[in-house]
Steps between C-alpha positions, in 0.01 A plus 500: 500500500640842403490747790379787281181309404178533704457230771190380689572644845140577624660776711687238702880512531525126577309402184705743290824354629400141420437597138799735475764264640376190319814464289761680715772308681768727646451790737627735228236372254228543763616851584512599136153356431358705789683813382384465139137436599478800734674735252250407230176480700509748788420858412622791708215650702512870408185567708648334809819697449311821576256360762653294782159378612448324168831314505544137595807284563299176540631252239152356439356850442786588267446175313124548476510865387823459297604841638735624767759755601863406568415351843233287333741375232765408756244341736360280223850409384605399852180297551546310174867432580403364843259251338773407248751440779727788405640726772378853435490828690325829441739795516383855574698808411533801274507497121564734210167419342249692290464795739875529559660837439872517430698587813212463744559381857320208668370498857209377708293195407625273224337541163552169319504124550673219310624144562812304582519123424747235608617288205802276467633595845483872431256788544379679184301817439197554275213746454186361335329843517763658275525184295129518409485844341477868576253767608446820305256727680191288575582237242697179549661335197625144502862510384700201610851586627735205546761721664328484841512120526796387714673832437864531603507679838752759374246605235188454714630746759495779240121535533406285806622593849381255772421587862755249621851537361555124491223472238721694259700179450815705432808571709578766599148627544387813319387796711162665442681828429707336228187330361336843470809649336565226244370522143212264426557261209168367379471134410530575127853631568617148580263328258679684217841385624607845617789473742542825690427872501678814617437698709359249748315761707140590422550876543769669289604860446598673176856614441508813282145426396555134407465154651635181345367148549676188367364148473714198417332233288568136416361533147346753262224702668304807393408779741276804525441746786251756624561796727187601688295260281512711181843661455805348329785751551781251476728286287522121502818344360541124456790262472483122480501469880413842638239775489581855606229758557584871537203702627478880484199622704366824357386642835641497850333298776400134536441273203399136462701295251364167375699264277345228284653214301425219259703225334246341268485689170154357437358660814377855465476578874791591722496383863578716802839412654625798706382817668707789641430832669716780358581814695592776254661814639605657170400458135754448220363755251761405237326168431152465356369164386271526194172310526577350159815329632475120517660280763764364515729773371826438316639171367388188686441129447182610322721653230543160342735513202629854574862480610777748587273803558661838446322618818481264798370784717124528443511881538658704220580867557550706183604864490447553127179298475666222301601146588580176324397163645636185340511123550674203344239250381537137606287399201303671225216691667231742384562786742300823530525796737246748636574838662228616739426799718224604738504853350524432125265267314664429164855382566547270201719741304801540727671162452728371228541124532783314328457122483713223355543131577751560778413839648221743571551871568254773597596863443264715710451877479267657755253776404559687827632465853312253717461138605445229239450126488665309217346154456646219290286221352558177307233378257449151644550584870371854543654737756855405601672812632473873567702798621430825683650790301540831680594843361506822704633734228220751417669585168450152357251503213559236235264504203299186422617274221294494179163337562565255217815351657474132594707316760734328463667761279767396253582147381377223732449121485171545314682705234740215435217245497331710232816467285677836553865439588821701552337840568707805415380653830498280808433805716126577488556876524649673197631856546542692175650847472413556134154338517606201290563137582515164325369181665567165336459127559616180336195290407494133597255437216305701245262726693255776416628771734354846549592790728295780657633823650270655760488812713261659747561844344464418129214298355615395152841334537486263204727707274824505698621143440679342205494123535736278304405132495653194342494130579783520752479849650269783590610860554305804617638847426320746726497880477319689776283805426617679816663448840306283743423146611383240249396136508608286206297178474583200281237254375490178299194408294427160657615577858405864549700720737847363581732780616535874565760768574495837675662767282602828665623825347570818696630714213248784442643562150391159371222533244495228238232532235256215452561259215272530195148382571523249214792308653427140597708287736704301440683737262726358232517135386352251747383136499165601350684676214681180413183289531332735251778428246726806543854370556858624533426867556769747401423692821488299820500818707143633515613864504649641180681834523553671163688823444387549138143387556543185290524132582439167329365199686525151350350163586528156354145373450317176442354454154159648426498751784289815448638812670455872525644760737392837638676792665345681799584803714338704776725798427434533125155500346513186287235487230403152376714569192801589716456190716547281192716706263793571731572128474588326175461124516688260272420133538651192342412137551730457798553854629343840554656844527340811650664830402403772747549875457358722772306817414657692791720443804320337792390163633311253281361150512543265207238223508549187292165336429453141388199330344503143619405213274127426476426833664417835343597700809839666542673481839792709621777245562790737547554870565802722535560833668683732259650825629669791324628817668623674183264795446627543143334174397201547271445206272213493249281198448610208283333467156154356497517128418214355300368148525719395207816585697604148591665419829818374332554827308771736625507878482851649512414856389327736521374419851334839544134484405504876432737616229616855423378672184735544201760251619669205335417211734687167474290182527631159598277204577527122514188362334565152360310308234336797326527606139543872565516758780419861414459834674191688384375855542454772241759299314617142531837326505589134507760396756796292393564154644858484630719193510433452871121495447409857601282731289670839482449841340446874559175695471438876481221608737428827313131571431389199708286479810486122517746239375440127481727198472328245280579143395413297195472124551626252245160341452341843433761697304276798418347555843663720767425468871588771753705368793619828661378861515704815568378855553691797360504828692648837431833575663489747788 
């Protein structure tokens, strides 16, 4: 029969004992069966506690009503032991029970009763009242406490002081004065394997506004504390075998300190283990504990995986409002940090976190003087560590980081997993004096990478980046519009966000103009260019600087590719005619050449458009940024090419589509497999075919407003087809 189960006792102790001891053999087994049954079936009489007339110590009454005060518990226990043949005594004395106040003195009549049993040639102490549960106000709650069964006398004397010294069962005997003075360790203190505490007196005084309590532990234990029930002006630090609590009362006078502990991570409730009375004669005004601070503070055994902390002291004093906290990582962890303050709500923009496989570093800049909590978390565990950061300098006023910045900043393990290797900038903060910087990565595999420059001051930031992308590398050339703080974010099509940098410029003279609105990243040849059939570009660099306003761009191409290109500018008004006729395209079976002549100095975008097979839509597959600073440049349009101008034809001269009046203009063209090439206006001339295959000749532009180059095909010898048109204008 299990002692916690109901038994048929009919209010009779004798009958109860026959059923209870049915399977017990030794005196210890009998004693334990009695103890277990009483602790689980007798409820503390909260009514009798307040009204002596309603109390009873008669075992039969206690058994029948299933209620009693401490004298009733001990009386029933002694009666049941007598029937079981176990020597038992009721002990009267003082106790540090529910109504106990720290540091109180005891005098007059005794206030509590418990038992002493003789087992295995030795007396032992137990308290079935405290083993059964506890009283809170007028309510009793069953809460079995094994600690008070055969408790070691050296521990029992902490909260039970008998009338007769010999009932202490310790030598030398403890005096009542010392009993009153000693700190009271609740049963949970020993249940959790806690070994000792300092100071060992219940009443302690502050020294320069602070008191310190230490508890030695046998294994990992978590602690919390309350001062005067609701305040937490203190710091808990933990090591593997010790807890230290520094308390800073915020007012002078008497304070009650309660300490709680737990060892089971699955339990949400802490249990009360210690209580002190603090006498505070002066307040340490230099220390203020933020409400947002979590306990424990500083590195501890909870900081699993964080090794070699840069700050072992949990309190960091900073004069300039800056500090750097770092750890070596025992293994790869997903670490985040949070800066908090009781005065400022949004504190997410004052931390730069640097994370790699082996280290984590937090660079913190405070917005103003004050007291801050810096909390560290790990994705799978949650909270693992925090610090108290203090700054008393009223001149400190660091600006927040850009709202778009994401921690960790700079390359991190996730960056490498995404395929971005060997970053040009390991440091997540890039300082630039001239407002320019270049960030590059080696690519582990072919990736679709994009970059985004962002600022809290400027809305449209899409036109300050030139991205160069190939199969093995990506490079971002960034030019800032003005001094300030910027976030540069990097994305990959399938993954999304993978990395970001903080770019800072303090030079007030920086003022880079935005790139042309028609620019598309990546600029220059890229994997998509090659997939579209444009190969072996003559210009790998996406930016072409030309002093004379001219350049020629060549590609090898796959057979049957249809192409056209356009020129764009935000600085020069480009009519549709100008967009097309400042580029002259010559295409053969395996190559294409784009001759570009700019209408003025400035910045332009050359877009190369491709019509894919089985699709009538053109797509821009490559674009270049072309710049010219020579203000003397003023090129006219190329001649107008008609539909009969074949891609494999070549125009050597004249390249100007506008010719001067009354001039002898040389013509030279490569037009194979035709019967005749002629220049026609008011008059006509036939060009001569040279030995190297070029049609050549000279034409007088006098009296002409339009001139045409025409061809005659071998299968239609009398029909002429215009292939080019020139305009003639009067000389100025």
